[in-house]
Short mmCIF file of C-alpha atoms and ligand atoms in Angstrom, two decimals:
data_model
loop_
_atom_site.label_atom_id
_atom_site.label_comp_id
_atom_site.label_asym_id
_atom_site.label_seq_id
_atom_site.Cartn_x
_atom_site.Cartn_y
_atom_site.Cartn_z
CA UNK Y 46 0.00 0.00 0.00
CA UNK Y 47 0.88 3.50 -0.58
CA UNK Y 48 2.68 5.27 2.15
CA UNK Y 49 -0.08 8.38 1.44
CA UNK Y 50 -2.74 6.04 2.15
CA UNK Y 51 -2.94 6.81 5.79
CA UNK Y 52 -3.58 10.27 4.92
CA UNK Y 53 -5.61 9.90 2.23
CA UNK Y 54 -8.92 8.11 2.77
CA UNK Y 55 -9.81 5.69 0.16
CA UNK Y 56 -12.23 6.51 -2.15
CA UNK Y 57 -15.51 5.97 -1.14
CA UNK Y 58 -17.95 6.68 -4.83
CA UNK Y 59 -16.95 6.45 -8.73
CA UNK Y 60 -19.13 7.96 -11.15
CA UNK Y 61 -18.49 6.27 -14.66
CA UNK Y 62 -19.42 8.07 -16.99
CA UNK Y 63 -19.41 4.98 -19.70
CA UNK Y 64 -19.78 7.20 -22.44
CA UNK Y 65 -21.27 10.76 -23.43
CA UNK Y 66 -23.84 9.86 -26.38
CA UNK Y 67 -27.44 10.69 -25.14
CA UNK Y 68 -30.58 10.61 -26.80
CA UNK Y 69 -31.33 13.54 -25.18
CA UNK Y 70 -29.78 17.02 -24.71
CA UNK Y 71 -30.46 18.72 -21.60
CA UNK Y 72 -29.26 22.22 -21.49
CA UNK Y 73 -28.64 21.80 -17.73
CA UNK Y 74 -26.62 18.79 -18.50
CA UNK Y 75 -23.51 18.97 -16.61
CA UNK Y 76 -21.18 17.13 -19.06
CA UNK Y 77 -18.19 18.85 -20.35
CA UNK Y 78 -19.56 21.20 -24.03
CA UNK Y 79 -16.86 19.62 -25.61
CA UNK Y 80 -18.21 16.06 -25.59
CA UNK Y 81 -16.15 12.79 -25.89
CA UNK Y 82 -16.64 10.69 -29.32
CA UNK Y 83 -17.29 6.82 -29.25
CA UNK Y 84 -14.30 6.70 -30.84
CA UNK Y 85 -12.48 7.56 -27.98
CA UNK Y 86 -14.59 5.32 -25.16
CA UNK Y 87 -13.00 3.10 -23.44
CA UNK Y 88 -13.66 -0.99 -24.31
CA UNK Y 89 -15.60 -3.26 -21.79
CA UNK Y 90 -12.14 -4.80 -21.04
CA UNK Y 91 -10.66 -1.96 -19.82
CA UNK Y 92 -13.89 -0.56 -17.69
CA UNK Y 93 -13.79 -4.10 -15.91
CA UNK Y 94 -10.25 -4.09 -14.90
CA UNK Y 95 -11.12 -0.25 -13.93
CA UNK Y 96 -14.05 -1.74 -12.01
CA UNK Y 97 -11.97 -4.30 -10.28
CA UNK Y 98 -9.13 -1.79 -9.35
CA UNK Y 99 -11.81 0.16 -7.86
CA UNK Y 100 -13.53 -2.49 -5.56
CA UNK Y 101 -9.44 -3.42 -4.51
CA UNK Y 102 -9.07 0.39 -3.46
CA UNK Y 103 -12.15 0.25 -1.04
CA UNK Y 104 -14.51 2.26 -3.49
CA UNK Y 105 -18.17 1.06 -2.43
CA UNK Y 106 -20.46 2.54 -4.75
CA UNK Y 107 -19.99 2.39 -8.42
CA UNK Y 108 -22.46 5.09 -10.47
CA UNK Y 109 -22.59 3.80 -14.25
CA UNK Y 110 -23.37 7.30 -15.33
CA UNK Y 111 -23.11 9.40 -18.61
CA UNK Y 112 -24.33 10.76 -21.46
CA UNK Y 113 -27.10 7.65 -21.09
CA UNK Y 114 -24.86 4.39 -20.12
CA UNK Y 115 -27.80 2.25 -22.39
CA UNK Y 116 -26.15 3.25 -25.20
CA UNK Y 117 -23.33 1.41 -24.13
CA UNK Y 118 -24.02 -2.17 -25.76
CA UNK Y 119 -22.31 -3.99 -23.03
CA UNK Y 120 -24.12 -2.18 -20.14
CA UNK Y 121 -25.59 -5.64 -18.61
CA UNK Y 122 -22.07 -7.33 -19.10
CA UNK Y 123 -20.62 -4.18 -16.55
CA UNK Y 124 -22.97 -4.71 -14.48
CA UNK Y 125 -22.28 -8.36 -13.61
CA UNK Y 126 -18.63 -7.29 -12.90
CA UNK Y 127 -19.75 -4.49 -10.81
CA UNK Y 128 -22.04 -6.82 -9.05
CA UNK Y 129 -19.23 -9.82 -9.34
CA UNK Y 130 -16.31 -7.49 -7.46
CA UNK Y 131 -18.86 -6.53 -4.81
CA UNK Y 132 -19.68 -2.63 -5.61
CA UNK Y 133 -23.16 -1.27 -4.83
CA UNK Y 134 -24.06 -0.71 -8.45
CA UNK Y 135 -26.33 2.67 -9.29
CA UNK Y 136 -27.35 2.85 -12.73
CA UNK Y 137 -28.11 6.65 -13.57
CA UNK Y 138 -30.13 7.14 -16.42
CA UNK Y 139 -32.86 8.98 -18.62
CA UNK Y 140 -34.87 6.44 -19.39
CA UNK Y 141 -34.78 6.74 -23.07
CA UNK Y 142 -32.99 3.57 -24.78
CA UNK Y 143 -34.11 1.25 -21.97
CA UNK Y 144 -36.18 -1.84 -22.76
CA UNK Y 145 -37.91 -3.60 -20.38
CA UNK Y 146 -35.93 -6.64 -21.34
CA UNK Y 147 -32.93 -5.25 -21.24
CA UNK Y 148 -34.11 -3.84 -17.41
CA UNK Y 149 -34.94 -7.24 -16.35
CA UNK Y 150 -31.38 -8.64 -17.70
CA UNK Y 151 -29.16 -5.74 -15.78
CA UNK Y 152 -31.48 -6.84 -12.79
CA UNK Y 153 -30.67 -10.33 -13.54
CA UNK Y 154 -27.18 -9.39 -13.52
CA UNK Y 155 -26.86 -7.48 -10.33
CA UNK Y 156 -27.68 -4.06 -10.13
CA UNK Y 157 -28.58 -2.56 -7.15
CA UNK Y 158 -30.82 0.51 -7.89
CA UNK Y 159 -31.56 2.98 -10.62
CA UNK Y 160 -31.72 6.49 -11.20
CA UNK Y 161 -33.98 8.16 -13.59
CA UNK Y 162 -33.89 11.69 -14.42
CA UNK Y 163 -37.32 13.60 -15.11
CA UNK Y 164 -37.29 17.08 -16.48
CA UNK Y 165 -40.87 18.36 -15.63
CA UNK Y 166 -44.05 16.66 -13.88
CA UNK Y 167 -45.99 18.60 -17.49
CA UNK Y 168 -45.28 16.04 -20.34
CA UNK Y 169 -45.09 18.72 -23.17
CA UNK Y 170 -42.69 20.93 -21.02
CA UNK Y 171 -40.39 17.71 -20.24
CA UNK Y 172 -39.83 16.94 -23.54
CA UNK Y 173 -39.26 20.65 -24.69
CA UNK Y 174 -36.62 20.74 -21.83
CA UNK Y 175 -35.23 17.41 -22.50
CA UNK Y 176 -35.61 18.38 -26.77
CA UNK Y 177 -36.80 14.80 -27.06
CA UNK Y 178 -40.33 14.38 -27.83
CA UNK Y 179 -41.41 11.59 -26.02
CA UNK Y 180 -39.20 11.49 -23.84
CA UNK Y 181 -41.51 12.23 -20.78
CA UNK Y 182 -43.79 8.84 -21.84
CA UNK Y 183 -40.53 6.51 -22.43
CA UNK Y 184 -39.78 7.52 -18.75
CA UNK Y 185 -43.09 6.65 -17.01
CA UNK Y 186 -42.56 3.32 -18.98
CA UNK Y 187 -38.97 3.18 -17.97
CA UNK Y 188 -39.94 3.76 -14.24
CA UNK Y 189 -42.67 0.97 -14.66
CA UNK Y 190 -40.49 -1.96 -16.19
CA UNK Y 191 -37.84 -0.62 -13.29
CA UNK Y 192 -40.54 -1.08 -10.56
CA UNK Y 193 -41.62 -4.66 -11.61
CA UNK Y 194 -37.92 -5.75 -11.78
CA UNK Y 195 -38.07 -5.22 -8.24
CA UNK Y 196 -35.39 -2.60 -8.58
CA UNK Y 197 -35.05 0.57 -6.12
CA UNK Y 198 -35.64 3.38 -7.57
CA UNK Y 199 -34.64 6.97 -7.25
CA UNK Y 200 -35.99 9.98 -9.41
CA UNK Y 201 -34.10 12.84 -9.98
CA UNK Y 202 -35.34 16.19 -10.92
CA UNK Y 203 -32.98 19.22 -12.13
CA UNK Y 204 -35.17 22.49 -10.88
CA UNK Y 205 -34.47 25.66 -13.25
CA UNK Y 206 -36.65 28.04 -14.52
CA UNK Y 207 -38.60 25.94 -16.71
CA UNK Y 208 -39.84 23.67 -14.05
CA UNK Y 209 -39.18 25.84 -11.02
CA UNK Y 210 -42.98 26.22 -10.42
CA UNK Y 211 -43.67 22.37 -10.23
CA UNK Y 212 -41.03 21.74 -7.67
CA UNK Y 213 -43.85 19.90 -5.59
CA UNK Y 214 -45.44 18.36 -8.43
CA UNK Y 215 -42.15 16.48 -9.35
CA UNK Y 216 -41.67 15.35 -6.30
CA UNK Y 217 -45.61 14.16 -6.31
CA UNK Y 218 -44.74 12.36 -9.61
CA UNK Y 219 -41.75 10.88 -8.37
CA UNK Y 220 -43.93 9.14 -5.56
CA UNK Y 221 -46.05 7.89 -8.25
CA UNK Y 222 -43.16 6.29 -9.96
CA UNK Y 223 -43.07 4.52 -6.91
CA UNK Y 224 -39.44 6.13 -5.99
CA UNK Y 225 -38.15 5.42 -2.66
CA UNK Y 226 -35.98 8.57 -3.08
CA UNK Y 227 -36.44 11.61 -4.77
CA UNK Y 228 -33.05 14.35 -5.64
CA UNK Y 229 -34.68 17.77 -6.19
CA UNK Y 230 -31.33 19.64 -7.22
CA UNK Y 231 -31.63 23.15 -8.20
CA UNK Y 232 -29.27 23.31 -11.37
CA UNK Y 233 -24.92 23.39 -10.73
CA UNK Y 234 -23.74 25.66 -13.21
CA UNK Y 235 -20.90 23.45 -14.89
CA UNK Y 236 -20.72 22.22 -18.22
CA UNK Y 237 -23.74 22.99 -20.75
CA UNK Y 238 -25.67 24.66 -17.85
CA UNK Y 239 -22.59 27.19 -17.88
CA UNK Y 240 -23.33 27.71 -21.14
CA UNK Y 241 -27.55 27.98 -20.54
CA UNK Y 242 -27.29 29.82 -17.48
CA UNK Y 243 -28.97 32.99 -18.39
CA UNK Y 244 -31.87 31.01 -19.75
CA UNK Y 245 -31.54 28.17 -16.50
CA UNK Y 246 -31.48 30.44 -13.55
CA UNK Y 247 -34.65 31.00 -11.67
CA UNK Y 248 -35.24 34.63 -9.95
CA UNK Y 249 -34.66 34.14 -6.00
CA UNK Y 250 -37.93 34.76 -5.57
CA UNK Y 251 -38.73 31.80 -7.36
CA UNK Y 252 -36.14 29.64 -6.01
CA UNK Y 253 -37.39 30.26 -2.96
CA UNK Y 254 -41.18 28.87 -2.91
CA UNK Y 255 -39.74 26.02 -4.80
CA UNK Y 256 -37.63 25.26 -1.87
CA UNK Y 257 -40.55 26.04 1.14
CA UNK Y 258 -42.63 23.67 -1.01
CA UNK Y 259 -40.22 20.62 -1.55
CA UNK Y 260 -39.45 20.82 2.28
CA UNK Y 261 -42.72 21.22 3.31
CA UNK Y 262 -43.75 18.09 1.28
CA UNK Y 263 -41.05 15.82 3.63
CA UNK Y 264 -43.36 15.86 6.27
CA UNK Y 265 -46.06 14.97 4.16
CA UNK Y 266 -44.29 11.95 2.77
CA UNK Y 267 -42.28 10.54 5.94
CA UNK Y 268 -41.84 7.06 5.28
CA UNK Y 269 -42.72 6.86 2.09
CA UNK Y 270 -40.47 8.82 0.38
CA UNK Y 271 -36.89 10.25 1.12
CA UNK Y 272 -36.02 13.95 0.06
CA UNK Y 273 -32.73 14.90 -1.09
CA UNK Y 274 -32.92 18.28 -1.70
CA UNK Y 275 -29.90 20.72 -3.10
CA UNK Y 276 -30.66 23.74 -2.91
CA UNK Y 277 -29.41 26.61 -4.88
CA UNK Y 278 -25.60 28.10 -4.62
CA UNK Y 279 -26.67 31.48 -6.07
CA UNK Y 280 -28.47 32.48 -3.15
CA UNK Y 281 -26.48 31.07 -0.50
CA UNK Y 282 -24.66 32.47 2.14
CA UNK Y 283 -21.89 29.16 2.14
CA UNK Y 284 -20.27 26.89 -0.14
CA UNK Y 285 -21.36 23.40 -0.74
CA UNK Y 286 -18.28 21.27 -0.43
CA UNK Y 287 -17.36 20.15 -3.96
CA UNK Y 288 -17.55 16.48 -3.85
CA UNK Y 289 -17.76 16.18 -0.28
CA UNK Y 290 -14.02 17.72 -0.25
CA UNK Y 291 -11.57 17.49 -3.85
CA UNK Y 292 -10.00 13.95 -3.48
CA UNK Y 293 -11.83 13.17 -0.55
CA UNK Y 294 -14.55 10.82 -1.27
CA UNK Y 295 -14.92 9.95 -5.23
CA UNK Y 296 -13.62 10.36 -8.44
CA UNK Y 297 -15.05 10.18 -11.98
CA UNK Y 298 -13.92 8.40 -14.93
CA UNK Y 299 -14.55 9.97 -18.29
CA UNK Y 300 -15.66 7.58 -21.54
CA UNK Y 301 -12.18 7.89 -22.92
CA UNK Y 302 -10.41 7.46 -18.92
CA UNK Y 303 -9.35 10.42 -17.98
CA UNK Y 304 -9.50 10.32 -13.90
CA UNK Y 305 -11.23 13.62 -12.39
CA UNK Y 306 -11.68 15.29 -8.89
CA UNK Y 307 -14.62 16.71 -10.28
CA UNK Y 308 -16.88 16.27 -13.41
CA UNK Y 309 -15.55 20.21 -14.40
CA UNK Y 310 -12.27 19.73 -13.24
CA UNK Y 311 -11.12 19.84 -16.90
CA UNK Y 312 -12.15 23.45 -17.11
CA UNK Y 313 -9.19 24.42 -14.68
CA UNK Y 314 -6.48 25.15 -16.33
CA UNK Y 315 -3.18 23.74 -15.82
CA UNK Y 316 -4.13 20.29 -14.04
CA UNK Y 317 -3.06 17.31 -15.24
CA UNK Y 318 -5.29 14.82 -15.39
CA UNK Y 319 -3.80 11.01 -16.00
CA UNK Y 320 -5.85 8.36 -17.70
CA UNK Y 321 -6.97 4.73 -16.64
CA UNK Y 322 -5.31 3.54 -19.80
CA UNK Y 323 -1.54 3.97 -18.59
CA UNK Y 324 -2.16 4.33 -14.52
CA UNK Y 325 -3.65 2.29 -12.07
CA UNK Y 326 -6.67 4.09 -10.20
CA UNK Y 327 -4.66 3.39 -6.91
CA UNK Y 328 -1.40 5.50 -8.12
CA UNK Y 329 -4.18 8.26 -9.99
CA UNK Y 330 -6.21 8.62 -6.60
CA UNK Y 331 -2.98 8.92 -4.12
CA UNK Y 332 -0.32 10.76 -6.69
CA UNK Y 333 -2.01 12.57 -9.56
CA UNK Y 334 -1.64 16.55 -9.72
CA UNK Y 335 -4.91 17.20 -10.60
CA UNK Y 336 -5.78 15.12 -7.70
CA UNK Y 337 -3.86 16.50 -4.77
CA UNK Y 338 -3.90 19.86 -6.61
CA UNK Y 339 -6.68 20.57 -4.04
CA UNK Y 340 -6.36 18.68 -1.53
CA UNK Y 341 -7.26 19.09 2.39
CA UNK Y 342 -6.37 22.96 2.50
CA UNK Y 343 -3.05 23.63 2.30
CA UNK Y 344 -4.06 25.49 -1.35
CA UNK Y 345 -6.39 27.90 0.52
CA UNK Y 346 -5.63 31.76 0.26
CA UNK Y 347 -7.63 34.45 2.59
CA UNK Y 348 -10.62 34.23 3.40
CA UNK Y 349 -10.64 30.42 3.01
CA UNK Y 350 -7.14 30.29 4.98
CA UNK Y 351 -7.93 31.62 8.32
CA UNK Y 352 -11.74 30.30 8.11
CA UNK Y 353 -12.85 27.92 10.72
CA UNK Y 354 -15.17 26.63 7.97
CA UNK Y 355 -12.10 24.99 5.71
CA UNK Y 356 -13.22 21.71 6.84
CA UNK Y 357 -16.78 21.81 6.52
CA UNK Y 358 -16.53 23.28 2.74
CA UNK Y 359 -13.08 23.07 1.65
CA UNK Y 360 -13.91 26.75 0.07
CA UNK Y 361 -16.04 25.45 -1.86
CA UNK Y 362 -16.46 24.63 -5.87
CA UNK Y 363 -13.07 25.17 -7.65
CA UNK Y 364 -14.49 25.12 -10.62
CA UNK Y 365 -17.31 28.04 -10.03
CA UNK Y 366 -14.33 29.92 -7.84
CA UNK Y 367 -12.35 29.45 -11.65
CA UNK Y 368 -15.69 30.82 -13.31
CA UNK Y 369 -16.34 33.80 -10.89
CA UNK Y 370 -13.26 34.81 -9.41
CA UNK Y 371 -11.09 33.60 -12.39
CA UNK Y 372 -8.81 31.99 -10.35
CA UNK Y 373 -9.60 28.57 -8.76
CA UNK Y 374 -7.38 29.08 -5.80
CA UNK Y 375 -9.76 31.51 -4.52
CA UNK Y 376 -12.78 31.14 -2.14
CA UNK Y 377 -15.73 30.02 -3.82
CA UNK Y 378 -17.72 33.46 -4.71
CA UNK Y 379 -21.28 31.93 -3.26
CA UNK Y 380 -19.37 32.31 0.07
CA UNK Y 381 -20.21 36.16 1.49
CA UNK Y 382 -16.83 36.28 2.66
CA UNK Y 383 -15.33 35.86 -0.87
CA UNK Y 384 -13.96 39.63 -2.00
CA UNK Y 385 -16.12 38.32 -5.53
CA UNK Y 386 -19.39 37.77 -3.59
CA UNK Y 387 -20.44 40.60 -5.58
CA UNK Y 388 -20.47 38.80 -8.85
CA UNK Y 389 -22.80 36.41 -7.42
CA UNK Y 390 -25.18 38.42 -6.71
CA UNK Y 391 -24.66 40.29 -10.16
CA UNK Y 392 -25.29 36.88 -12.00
CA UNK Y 393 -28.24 35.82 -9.70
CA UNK Y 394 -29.37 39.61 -10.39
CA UNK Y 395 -30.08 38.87 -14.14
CA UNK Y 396 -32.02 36.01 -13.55
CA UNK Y 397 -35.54 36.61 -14.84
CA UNK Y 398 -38.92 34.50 -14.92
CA UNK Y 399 -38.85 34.48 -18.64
CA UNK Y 400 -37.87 31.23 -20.58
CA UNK Y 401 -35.44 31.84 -23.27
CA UNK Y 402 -34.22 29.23 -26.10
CA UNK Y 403 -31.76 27.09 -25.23
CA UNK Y 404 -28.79 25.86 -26.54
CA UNK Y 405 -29.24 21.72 -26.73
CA UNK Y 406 -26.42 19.14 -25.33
CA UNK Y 407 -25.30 18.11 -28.60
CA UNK Y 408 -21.93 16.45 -30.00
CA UNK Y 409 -19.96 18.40 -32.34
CA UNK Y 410 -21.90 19.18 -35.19
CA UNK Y 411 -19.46 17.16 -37.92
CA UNK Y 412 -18.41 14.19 -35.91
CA UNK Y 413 -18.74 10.96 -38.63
CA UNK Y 414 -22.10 9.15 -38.33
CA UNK Y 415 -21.74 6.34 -35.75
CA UNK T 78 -49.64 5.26 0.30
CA UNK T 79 -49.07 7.34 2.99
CA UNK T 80 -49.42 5.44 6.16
CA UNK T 81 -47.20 6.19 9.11
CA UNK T 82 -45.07 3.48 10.32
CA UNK T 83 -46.40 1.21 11.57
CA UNK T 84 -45.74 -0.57 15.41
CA UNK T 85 -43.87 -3.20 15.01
CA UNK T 86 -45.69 -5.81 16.65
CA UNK T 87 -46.20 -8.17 13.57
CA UNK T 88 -43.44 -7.39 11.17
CA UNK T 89 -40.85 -9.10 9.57
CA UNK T 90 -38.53 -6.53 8.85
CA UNK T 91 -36.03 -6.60 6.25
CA UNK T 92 -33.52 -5.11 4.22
CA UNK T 93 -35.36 -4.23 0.89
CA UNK T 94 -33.40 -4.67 -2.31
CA UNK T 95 -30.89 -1.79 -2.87
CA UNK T 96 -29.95 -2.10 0.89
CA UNK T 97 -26.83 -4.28 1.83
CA UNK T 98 -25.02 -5.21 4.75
CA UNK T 99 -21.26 -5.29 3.99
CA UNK T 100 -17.78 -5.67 5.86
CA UNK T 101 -15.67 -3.63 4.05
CA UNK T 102 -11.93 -4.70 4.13
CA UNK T 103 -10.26 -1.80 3.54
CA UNK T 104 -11.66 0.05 6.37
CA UNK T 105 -11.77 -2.83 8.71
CA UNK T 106 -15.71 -2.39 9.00
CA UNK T 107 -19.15 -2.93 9.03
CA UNK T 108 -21.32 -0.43 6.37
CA UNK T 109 -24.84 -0.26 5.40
CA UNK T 110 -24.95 0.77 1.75
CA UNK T 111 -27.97 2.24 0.07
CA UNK T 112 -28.52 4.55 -3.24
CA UNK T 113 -25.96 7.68 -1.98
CA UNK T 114 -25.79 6.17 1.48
CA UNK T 115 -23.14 4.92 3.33
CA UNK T 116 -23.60 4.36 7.31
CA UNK T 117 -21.56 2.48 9.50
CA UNK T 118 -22.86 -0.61 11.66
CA UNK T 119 -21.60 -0.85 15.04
CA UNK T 120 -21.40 -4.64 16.46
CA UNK T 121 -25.09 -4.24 17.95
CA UNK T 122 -26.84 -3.13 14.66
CA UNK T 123 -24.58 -5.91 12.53
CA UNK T 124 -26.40 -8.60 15.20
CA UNK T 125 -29.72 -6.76 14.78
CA UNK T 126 -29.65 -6.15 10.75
CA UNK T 127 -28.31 -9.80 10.25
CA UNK T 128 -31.32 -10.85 11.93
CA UNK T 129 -33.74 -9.03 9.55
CA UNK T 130 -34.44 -11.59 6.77
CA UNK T 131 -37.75 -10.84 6.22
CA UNK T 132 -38.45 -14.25 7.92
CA UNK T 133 -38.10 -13.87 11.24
CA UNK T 134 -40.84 -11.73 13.26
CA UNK T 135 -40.06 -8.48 15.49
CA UNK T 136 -40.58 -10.35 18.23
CA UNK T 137 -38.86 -13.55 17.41
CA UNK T 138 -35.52 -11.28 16.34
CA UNK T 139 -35.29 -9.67 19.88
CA UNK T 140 -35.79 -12.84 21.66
CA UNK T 141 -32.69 -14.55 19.54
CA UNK T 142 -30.79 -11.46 20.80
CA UNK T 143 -31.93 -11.33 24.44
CA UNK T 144 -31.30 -14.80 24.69
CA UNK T 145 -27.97 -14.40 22.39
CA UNK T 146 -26.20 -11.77 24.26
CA UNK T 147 -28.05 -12.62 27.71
CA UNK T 148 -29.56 -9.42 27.76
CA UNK T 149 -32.39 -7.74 29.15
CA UNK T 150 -35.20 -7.87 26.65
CA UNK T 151 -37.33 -4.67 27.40
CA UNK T 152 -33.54 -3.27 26.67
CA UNK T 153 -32.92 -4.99 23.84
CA UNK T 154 -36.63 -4.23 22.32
CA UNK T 155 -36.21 -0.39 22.79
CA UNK T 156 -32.48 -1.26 20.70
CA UNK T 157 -34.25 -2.61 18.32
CA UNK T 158 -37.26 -0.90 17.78
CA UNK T 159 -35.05 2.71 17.93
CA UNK T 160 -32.47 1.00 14.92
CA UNK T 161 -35.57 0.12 12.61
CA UNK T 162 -37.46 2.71 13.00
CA UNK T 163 -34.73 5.17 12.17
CA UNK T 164 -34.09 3.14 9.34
CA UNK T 165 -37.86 2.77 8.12
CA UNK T 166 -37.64 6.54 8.10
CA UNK T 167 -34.10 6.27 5.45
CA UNK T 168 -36.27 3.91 3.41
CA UNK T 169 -33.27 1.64 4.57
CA UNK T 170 -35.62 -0.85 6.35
CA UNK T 171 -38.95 -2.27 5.49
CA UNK T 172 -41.01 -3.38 8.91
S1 LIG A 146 -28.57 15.55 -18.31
FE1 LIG A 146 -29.89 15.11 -20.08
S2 LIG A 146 -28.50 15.37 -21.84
FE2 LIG A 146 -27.17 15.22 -20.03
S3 LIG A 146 -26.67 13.06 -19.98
FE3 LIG A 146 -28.44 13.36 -18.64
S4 LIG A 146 -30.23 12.92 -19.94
FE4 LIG A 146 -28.47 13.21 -21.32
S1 LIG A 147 -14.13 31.62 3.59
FE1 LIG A 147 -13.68 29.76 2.45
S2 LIG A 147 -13.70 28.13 4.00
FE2 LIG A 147 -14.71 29.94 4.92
S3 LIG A 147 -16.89 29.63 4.55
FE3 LIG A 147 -16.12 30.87 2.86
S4 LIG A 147 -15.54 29.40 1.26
FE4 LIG A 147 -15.78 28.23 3.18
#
């Protein structure tokens, strides 16, 4: 074992992201704008050795994420590896490209619960936000072949303008899924919601009744249905901790295997970011740059440095202290103590009630016809 | 749907499916896993949770323990009845 392993806690969540092709194209979607080709994803070989290297480091739950992992041909086959090396196996998906045969064989094969993303609780609005029509009725199927697999279920709802005012009803809707657990997540701006955020962000006024009525509704549903609820940075006072702290609990995995902190980490520049293809996960979670780049707090300048918070956020997102402050070294700018608050509250200030066009999660425009 | 939860007089609890009990190696312990949920089992809720097959009654499952550890069983029923129905409440345990 390393000799930094008995500072560094072992990893305890990786989020695959098996490959970036998606039926759909969320403009809150959180996946880098320049998106990975097939070309580039890595083979089932290599994800099952990555898989096994993962379980060996002491990582517990394994998130087959995306883009929408059902695209990935040998989904079921991962999953019986996953399952076979003894991770807790999340499948996190849209719904769209699932069959209920193919649900009943990755249930056959192991998996321990699903995710399913639902735009709106309004059918026509869904699919407008998702710019899939039909997507919203491929999901209610989706949650139905899910439920008579005898799978868990979680349903996860991005909040943003669009949808802001049926906050309650998604979580309604997710209990008629039959969800055990519902995320409500008001939108992170990484990634294509970066790029949608004047059209994403709801006014504060907004934000706020949307968050009275999802907590108001955990009462209501005690027992039947658990709440995770993350609730907006904009109008914050602290931080969230990125990650639960960079380095500190999970890592993801790209489709072509680069290793990341954090699904934006690749819009800070100067990291270095080593790939699954020449390192094992072990030496990229204990020794990579990009990795210890932010580690614990050492980094931290003022405010973050002298803050008796440092260990509760870690100062934050990197990435949105990158965005806002335009240097990720500094305190994220959602904390008021950040010199760049300001900006914040500039950004959140331009946020109206009106619903713009988006621009659609889509691959490069010319990439060859797969 | 929305009933509250119930006494636990006639259950058979169990662990539904997307809930496992697992020893971890490389941290030398106990964890209950669920979707986004990791939370550590101390020796007392490892004898309790082991015991929830969905077989065994509430009743039966303190009596094992009581008679297990030699304990006092109005103590070991509040144990019990405190774990699950903290867990009920996580959707981590069905009674
Ligand atoms: S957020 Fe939408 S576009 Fe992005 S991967 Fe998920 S379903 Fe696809
Ligand atoms: S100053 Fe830094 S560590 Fe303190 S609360 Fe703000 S972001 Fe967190």
């Amino acid at each position: 074992m390393n000799a930094d392993a008995k500072r560094i806690p072992a990893p305890v969540g990786l989020l695959a992201e098996l490959t970036h092709r998606c039926p759909l194209g969320c403009p809150y979607c959180s996946n880098p704008p320049a998106l990975e080709p097939r070309s580039d994803e890595l083979d089932t070989a290599i994800w099952k050795d990555v898989f096994s290297q993962a379980a060996a480091l002491g990582v517990l739950h394994a998130h087959l994420s995306g883009g929408e992992p059902a695209a990935r041909r040998d989904l079921v086959e991962i999953v019986a590896h996953c399952a076979k090396v003894g991770l807790y196996t999340n499948l996190i998906t849209s719904g769209v490209g699932l069959t209920e045969a193919l649900v009943n064989a990755l249930a056959e094969a192991g998996l321990d619960h699903a995710q399913l993303s639902i735009q709106d609780s309004e059918a026509g609005s869904a699919d407008r936000i998702a710019g899939y029509e039909g997507a919203f009725a491929r999901k209610q199927s989706a949650a139905a072949w899910i439920a008579r697999a005898g799978l868990p279920l979680t349903v996860n709802a991005v909040i943003h303008r669009a949808n802001v005012q049926r906050a309650g009803k998604m979580v309604e809707l997710a209990v008629a899924l039959g969800a055990r657990r519902v995320e409500v997540a008001h939108t992170q701006y990484y990634g294509w919601a970066m790029i949608n955020r004047a059209a994403l962000m709801p006014t504060a006024a907004q934000a706020e009744t949307a968050i009275a009525e999802v907590e108001a509704l955990r009462k209501t549903y005690a027992g039947v249905i658990v709440i995770d609820h993350v609730i907006p940075d904009y109008h914050a006072r602290y931080p969230k901790a990125c990650m639960g702290g960079w380095g500190k609990r999970g890592l993801n995995v790209t489709p072509s295997g680069k290793a990341l902190p954090c699904h934006a980490a690749e819009t800070i520049p100067g990291l270095e970011f080593w790939n699954v293809r020449e390192r094992s996960l072990e030496d990229i979670w204990f020794n990579s740059p990009a990795f210890n780049a932010f580690r614990g707090t050492d980094w931290m300048r003022e405010p973050c440095r002298s803050c008796d918070r440092q260990t509760i956020d870690y100062g934050g997102c990197r990435c949105q202290a990158l965005a806002l402050a335009g240097d990720a070294r500094e305190a994220d700018p959602v904390c008021h103590l950040s010199p760049h608050h300001g900006k914040v509250a500039d950004v959140a200030a331009e946020a109206s009630s009106e619903i713009p066009e988006y621009a659609y999660r889509r691959m490069k425009l010319f990439e060859p016809a797969q | 749907m929305n009933e509250p939860i119930r006494e636990a007089a006639p259950s058979k609890p169990r662990l539904p499916r997307g809930v496992r009990l697992k020893h971890d190696e490389t941290r030398g312990e106990w964890l209950l896993l669920a979707p986004e949920r990791v939370v550590k089992a101390d020796a007392i809720a490892v004898a309790i949770l082991q015991r929830c097959d969905g077989e065994a009654t509430f009743d039966a499952i303190v009596d094992d323990l009581a008679a297990t550890f030699s304990a006092d069983r109005a103590r070991v029923e509040a144990d019990v009845r405190a774990l699950l129905d903290d867990l009920a409440a996580k959707r981590m345990v069905d009674l």
